PDB file of C-alpha atoms in Angstrom:
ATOM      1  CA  UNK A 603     -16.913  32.596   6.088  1.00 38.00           C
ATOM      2  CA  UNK A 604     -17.962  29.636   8.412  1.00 43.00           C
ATOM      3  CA  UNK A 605     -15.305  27.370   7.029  1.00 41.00           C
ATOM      4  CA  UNK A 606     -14.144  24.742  10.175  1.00 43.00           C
ATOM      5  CA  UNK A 607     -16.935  22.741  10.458  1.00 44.00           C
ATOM      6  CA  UNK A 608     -15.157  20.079  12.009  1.00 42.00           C
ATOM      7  CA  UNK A 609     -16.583  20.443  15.445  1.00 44.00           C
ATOM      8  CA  UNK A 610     -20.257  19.370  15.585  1.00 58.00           C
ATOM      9  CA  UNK A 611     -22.052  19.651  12.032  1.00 74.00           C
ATOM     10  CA  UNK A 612     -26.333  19.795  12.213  1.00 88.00           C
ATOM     11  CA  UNK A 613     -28.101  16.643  11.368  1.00 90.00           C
ATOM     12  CA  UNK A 614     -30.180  18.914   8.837  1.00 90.00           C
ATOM     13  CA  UNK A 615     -26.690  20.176   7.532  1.00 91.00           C
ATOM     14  CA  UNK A 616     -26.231  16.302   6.613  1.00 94.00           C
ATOM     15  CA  UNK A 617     -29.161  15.532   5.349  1.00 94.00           C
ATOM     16  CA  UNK A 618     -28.888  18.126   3.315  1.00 94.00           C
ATOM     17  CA  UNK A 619     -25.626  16.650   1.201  1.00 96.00           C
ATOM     18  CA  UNK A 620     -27.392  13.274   1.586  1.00 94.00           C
ATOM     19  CA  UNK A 621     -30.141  14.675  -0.652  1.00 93.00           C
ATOM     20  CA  UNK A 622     -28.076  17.018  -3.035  1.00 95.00           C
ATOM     21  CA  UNK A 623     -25.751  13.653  -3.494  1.00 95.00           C
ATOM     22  CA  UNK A 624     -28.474  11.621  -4.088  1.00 93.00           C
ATOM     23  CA  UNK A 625     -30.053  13.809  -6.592  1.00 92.00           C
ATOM     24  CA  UNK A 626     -27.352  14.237  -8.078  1.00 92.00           C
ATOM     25  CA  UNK A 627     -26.556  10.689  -8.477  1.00 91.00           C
ATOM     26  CA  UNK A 628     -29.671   8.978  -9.466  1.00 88.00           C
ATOM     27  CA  UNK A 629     -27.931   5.744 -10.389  1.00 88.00           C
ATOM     28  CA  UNK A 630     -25.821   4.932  -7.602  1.00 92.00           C
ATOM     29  CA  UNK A 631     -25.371   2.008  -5.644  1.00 95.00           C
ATOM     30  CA  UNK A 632     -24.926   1.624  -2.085  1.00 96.00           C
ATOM     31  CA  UNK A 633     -21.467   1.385  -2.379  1.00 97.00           C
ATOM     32  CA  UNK A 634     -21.117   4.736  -3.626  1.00 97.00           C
ATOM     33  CA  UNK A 635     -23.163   6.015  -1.103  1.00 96.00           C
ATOM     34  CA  UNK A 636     -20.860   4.345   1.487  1.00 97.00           C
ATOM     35  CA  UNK A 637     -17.361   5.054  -0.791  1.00 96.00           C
ATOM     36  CA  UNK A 638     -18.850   8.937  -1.126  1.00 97.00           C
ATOM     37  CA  UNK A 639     -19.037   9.263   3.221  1.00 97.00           C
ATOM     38  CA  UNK A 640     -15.986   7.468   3.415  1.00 96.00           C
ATOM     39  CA  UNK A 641     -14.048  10.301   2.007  1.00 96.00           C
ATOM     40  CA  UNK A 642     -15.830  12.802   3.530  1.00 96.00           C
ATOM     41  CA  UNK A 643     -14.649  11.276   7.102  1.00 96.00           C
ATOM     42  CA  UNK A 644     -11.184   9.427   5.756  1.00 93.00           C
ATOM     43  CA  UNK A 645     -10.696  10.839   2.615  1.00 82.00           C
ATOM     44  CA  UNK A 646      -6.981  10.458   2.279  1.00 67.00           C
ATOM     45  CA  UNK A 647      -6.187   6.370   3.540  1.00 62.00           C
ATOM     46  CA  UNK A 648      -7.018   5.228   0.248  1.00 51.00           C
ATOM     47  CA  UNK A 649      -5.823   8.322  -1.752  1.00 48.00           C
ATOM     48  CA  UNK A 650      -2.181   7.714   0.106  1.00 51.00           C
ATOM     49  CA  UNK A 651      -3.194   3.774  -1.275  1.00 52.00           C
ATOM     50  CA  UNK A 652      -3.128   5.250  -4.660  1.00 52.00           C
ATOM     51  CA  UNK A 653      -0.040   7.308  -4.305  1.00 52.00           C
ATOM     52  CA  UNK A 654       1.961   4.413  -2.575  1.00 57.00           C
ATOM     53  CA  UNK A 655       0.823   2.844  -5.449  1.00 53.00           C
ATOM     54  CA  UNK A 656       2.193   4.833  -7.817  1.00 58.00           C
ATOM     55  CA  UNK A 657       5.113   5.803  -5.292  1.00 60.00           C
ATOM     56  CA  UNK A 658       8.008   5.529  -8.260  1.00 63.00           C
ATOM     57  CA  UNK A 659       5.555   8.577 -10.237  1.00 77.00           C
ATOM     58  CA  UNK A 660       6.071  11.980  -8.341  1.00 89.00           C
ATOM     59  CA  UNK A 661       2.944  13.519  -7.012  1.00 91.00           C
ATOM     60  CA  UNK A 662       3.203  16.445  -9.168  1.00 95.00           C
ATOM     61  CA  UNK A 663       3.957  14.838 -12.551  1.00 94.00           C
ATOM     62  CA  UNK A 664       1.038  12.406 -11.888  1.00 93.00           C
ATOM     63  CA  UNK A 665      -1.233  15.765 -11.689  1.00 96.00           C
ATOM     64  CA  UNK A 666       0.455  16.291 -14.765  1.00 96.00           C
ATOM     65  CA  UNK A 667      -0.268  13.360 -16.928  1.00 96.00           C
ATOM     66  CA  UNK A 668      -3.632  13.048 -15.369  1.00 96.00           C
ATOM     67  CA  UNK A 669      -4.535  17.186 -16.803  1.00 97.00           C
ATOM     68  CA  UNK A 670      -3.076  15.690 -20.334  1.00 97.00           C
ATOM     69  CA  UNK A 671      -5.217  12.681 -20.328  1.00 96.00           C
ATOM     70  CA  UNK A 672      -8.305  14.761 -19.630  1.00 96.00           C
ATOM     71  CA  UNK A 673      -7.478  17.552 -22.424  1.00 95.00           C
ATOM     72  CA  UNK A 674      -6.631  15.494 -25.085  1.00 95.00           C
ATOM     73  CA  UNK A 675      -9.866  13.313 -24.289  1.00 94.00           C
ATOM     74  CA  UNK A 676     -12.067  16.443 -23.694  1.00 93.00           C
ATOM     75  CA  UNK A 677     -12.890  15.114 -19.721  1.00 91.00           C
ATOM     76  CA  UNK A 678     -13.416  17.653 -17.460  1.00 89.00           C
ATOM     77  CA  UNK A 679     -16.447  18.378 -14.682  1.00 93.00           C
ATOM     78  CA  UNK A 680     -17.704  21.387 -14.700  1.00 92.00           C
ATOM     79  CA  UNK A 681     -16.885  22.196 -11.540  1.00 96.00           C
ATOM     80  CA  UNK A 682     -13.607  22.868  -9.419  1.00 98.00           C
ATOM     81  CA  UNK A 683     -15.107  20.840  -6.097  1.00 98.00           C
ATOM     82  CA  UNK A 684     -18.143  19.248  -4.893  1.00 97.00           C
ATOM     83  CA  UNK A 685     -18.349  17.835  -1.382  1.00 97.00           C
ATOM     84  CA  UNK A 686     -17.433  14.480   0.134  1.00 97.00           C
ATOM     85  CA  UNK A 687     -19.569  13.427   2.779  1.00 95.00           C
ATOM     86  CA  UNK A 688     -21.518  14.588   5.285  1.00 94.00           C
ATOM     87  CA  UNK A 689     -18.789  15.838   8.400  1.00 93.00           C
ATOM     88  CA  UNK A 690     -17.463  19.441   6.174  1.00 94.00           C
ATOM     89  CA  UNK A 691     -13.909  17.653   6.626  1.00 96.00           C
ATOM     90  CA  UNK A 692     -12.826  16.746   2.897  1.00 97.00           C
ATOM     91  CA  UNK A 693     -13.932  18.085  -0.321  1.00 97.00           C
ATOM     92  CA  UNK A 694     -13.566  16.353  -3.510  1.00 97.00           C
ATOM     93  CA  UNK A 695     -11.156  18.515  -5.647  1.00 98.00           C
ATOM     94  CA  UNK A 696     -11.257  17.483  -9.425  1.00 98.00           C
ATOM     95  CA  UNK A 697      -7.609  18.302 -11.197  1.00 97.00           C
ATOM     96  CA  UNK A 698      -8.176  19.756 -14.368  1.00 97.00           C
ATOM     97  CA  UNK A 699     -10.755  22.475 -13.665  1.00 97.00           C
ATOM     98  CA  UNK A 700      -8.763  23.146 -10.702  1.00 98.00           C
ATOM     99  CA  UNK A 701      -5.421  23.890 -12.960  1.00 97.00           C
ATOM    100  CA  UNK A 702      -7.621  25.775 -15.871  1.00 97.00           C
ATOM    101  CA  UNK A 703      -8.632  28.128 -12.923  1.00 97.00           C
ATOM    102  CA  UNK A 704      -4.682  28.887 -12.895  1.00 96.00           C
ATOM    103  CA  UNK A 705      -4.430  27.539  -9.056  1.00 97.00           C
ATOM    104  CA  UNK A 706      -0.683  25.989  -8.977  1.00 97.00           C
ATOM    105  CA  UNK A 707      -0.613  21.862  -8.902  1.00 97.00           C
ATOM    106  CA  UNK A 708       2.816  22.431  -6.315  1.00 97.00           C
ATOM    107  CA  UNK A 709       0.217  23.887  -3.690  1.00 97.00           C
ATOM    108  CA  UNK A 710      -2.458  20.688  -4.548  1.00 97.00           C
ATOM    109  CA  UNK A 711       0.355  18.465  -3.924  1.00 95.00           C
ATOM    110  CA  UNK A 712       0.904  20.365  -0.467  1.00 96.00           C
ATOM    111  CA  UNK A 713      -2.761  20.526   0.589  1.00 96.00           C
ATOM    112  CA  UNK A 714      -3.057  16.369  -0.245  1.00 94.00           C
ATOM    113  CA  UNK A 715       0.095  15.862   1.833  1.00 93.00           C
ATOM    114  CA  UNK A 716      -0.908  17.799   4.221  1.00 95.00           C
ATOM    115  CA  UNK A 717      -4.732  16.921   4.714  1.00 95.00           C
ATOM    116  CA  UNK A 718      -4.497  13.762   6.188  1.00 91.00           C
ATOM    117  CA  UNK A 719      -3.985  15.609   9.588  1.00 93.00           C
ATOM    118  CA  UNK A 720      -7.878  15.909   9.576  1.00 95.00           C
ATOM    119  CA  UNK A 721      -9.014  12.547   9.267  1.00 94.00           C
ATOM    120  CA  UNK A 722     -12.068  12.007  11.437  1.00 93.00           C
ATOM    121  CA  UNK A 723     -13.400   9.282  13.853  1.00 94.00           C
ATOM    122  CA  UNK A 724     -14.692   5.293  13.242  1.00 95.00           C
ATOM    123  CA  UNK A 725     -17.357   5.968  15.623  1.00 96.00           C
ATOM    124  CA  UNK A 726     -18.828   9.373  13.444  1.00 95.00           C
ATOM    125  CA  UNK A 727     -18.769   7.468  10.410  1.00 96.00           C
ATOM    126  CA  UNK A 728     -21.075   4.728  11.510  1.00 96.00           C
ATOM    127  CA  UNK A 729     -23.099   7.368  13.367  1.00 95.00           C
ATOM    128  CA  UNK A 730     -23.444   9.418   9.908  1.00 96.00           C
ATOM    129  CA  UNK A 731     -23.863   6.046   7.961  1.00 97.00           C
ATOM    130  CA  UNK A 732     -26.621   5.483  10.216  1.00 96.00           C
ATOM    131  CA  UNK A 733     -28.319   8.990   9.590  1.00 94.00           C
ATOM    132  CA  UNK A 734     -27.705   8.352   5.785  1.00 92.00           C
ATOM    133  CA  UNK A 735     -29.397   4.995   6.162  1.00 94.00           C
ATOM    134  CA  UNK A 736     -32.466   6.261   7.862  1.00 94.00           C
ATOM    135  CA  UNK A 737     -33.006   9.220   5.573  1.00 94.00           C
ATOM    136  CA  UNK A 738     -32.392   7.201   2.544  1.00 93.00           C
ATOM    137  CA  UNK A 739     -34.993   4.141   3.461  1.00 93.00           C
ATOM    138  CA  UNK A 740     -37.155   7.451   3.655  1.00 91.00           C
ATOM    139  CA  UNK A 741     -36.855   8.697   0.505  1.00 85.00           C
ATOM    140  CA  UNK A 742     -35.382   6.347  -2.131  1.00 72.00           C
ATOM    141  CA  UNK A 743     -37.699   3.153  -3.154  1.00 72.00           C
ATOM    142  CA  UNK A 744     -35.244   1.438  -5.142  1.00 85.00           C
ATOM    143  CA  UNK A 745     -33.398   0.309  -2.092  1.00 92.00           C
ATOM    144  CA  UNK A 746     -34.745  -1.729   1.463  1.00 93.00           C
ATOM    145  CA  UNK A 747     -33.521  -2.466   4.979  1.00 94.00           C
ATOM    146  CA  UNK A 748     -32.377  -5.936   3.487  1.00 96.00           C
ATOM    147  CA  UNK A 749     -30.402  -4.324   1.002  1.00 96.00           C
ATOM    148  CA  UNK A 750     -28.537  -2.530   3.600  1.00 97.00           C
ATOM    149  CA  UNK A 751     -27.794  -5.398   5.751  1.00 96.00           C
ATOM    150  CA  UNK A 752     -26.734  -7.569   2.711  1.00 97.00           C
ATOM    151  CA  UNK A 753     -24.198  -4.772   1.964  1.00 97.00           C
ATOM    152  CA  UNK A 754     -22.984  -4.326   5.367  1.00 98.00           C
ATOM    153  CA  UNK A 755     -22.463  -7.686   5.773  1.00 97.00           C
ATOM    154  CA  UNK A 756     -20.894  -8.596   2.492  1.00 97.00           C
ATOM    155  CA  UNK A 757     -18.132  -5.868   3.248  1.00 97.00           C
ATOM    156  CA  UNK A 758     -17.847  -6.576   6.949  1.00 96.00           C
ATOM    157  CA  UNK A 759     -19.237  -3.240   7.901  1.00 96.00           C
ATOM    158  CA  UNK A 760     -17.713  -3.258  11.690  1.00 94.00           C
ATOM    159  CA  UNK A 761     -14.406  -3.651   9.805  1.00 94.00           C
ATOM    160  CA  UNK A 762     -15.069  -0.128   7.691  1.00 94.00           C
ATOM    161  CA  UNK A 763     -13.133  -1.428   4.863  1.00 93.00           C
ATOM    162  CA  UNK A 764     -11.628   0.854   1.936  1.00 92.00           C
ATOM    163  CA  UNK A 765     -14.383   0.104  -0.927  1.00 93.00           C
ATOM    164  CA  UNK A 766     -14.091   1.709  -4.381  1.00 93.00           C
ATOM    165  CA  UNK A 767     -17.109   3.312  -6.382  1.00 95.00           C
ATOM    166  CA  UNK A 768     -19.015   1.196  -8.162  1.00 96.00           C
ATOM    167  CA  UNK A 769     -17.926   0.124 -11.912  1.00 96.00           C
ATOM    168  CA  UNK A 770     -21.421   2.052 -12.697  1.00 94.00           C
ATOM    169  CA  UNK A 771     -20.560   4.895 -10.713  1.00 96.00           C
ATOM    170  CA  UNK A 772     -17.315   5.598 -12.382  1.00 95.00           C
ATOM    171  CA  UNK A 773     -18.251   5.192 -15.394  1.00 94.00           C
ATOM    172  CA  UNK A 774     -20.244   8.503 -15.321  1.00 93.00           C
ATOM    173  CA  UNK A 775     -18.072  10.174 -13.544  1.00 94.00           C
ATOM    174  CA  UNK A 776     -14.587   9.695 -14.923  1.00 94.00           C
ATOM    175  CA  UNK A 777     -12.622  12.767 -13.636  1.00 96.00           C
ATOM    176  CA  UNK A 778      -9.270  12.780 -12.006  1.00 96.00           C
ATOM    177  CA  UNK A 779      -9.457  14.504  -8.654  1.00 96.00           C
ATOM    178  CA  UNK A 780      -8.203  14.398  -4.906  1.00 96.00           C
ATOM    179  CA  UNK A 781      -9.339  14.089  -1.293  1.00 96.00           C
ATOM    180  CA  UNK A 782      -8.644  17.685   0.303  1.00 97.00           C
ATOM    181  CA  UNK A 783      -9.405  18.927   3.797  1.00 97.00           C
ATOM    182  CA  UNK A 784     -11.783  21.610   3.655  1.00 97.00           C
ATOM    183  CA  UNK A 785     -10.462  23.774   6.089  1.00 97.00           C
ATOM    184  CA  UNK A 786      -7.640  24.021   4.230  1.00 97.00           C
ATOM    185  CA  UNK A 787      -9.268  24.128   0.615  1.00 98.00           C
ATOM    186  CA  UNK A 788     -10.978  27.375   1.431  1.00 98.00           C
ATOM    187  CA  UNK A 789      -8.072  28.778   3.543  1.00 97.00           C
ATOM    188  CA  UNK A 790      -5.883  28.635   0.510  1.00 97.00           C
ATOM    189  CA  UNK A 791      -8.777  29.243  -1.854  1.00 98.00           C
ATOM    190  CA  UNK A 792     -11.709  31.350  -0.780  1.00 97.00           C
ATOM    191  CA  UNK A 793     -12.950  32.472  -3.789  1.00 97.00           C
ATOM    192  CA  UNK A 794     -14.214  28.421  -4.768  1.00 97.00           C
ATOM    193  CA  UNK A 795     -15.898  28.812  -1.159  1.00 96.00           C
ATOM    194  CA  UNK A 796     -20.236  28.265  -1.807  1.00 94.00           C
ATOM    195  CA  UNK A 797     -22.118  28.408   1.098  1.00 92.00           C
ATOM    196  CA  UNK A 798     -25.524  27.005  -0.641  1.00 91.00           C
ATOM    197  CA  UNK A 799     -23.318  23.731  -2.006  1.00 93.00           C
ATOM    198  CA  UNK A 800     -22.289  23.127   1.675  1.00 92.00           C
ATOM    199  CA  UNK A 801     -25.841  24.037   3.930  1.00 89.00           C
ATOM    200  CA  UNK A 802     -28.785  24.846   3.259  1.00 88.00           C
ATOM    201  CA  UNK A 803     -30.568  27.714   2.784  1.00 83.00           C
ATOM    202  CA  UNK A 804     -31.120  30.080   5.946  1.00 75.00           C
ATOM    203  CA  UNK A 805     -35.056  30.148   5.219  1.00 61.00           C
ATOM    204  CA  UNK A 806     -34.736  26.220   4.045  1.00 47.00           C
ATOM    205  CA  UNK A 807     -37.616  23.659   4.816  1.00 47.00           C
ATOM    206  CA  UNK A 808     -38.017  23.391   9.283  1.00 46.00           C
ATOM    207  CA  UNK A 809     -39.470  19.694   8.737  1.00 45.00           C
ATOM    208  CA  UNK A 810     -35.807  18.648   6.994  1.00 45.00           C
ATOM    209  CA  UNK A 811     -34.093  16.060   8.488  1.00 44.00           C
TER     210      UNK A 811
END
């Protein structure tokens, strides 16, 4: 399995999560667009926010109450993981289908503590936000150039702030979950690995990207 992708990743191979995100997603904003490639390249600065946070709850008994939450409310994805971003460094693990699949919470706790070690680069984030950009103008009508720049400016882009989804956003997707490197994901936990949910398909579309 091609699982350390953390080298150089294709252009198609991002525009290729771009899309499946977007489609995905058909509400978003453009703050969840930018909070969504924000994990994918820092993924754990704001989860260690949380958990700082929430410093006085143990990791593994906030796992806990967040699995209890979800049962007794009937909230769960249907999936264990789904992407974040577009650099394969951080995948978006959600809790409860991840403990129904009888993986232990101790080693979640270990991978979040430990994933922060592949945090990536300021400068690839505004290069990917800038492939993102480009592709999406192509595609999406709902949203223009000005749009972007209002956004970027409103947030201080240069600054890359820590944004959170958007109240709309979270609303439809109200699952617990965690920032985890990849490379260690799929190291610990091969059998969740999907090649098609990461890249594309061998045969897939040339004029892509």
């Amino acid at each position: 399995m091609k699982l350390d992708k953390n080298s150089v990743v294709a252009r198609t191979e991002k525009i290729y999560l771009v899309s499946k995100f977007l489609d995905q997603n058909p509400n978003l904003e453009i703050q969840d667009l930018y909070k969504w490639l924000y994990y994918g390249e820092f993924g754990y600065e704001e989860q260690n926010a949380f958990l700082r946070a929430k410093k006085n709850i143990p990791k593994l008994q906030q796992l806990i109450d967040e699995i209890e939450i979800e049962r007794d409310n009937n909230i769960r994805p249907d999936v264990v993981w789904k992407p974040a971003g577009c650099s394969h460094r951080f995948v978006i693990v959600y809790v409860t289908p991840y403990f129904e699949k009888e993986c232990p919470l101790v080693r979640l706790v270990n991978l979040m503590e430990r994933s922060s070690a592949f945090s990536g680069s300021r400068m690839q984030f505004k290069l990917d936000w800038g492939i993102i950009k480009e592709y999406v103008l192509s595609m999406n009508e709902n949203w223009s150039k000005d749009d972007f720049y209002q956004f970027e400016d409103r947030i201080g882009f240069h600054q890359l702030p820590i944004l959170s989804f958007s109240d709309v956003f979270l609303e439809q997707h109200p699952y617990k979950y965690r920032i985890i490197s990849q490379k260690l994901f799929f190291e610990y936990f091969p059998e969740f690995y999907e090649e098609n949910v990461l890249s594309p398909p061998k045969r897939s579309d040339p004029s892509i990207g």
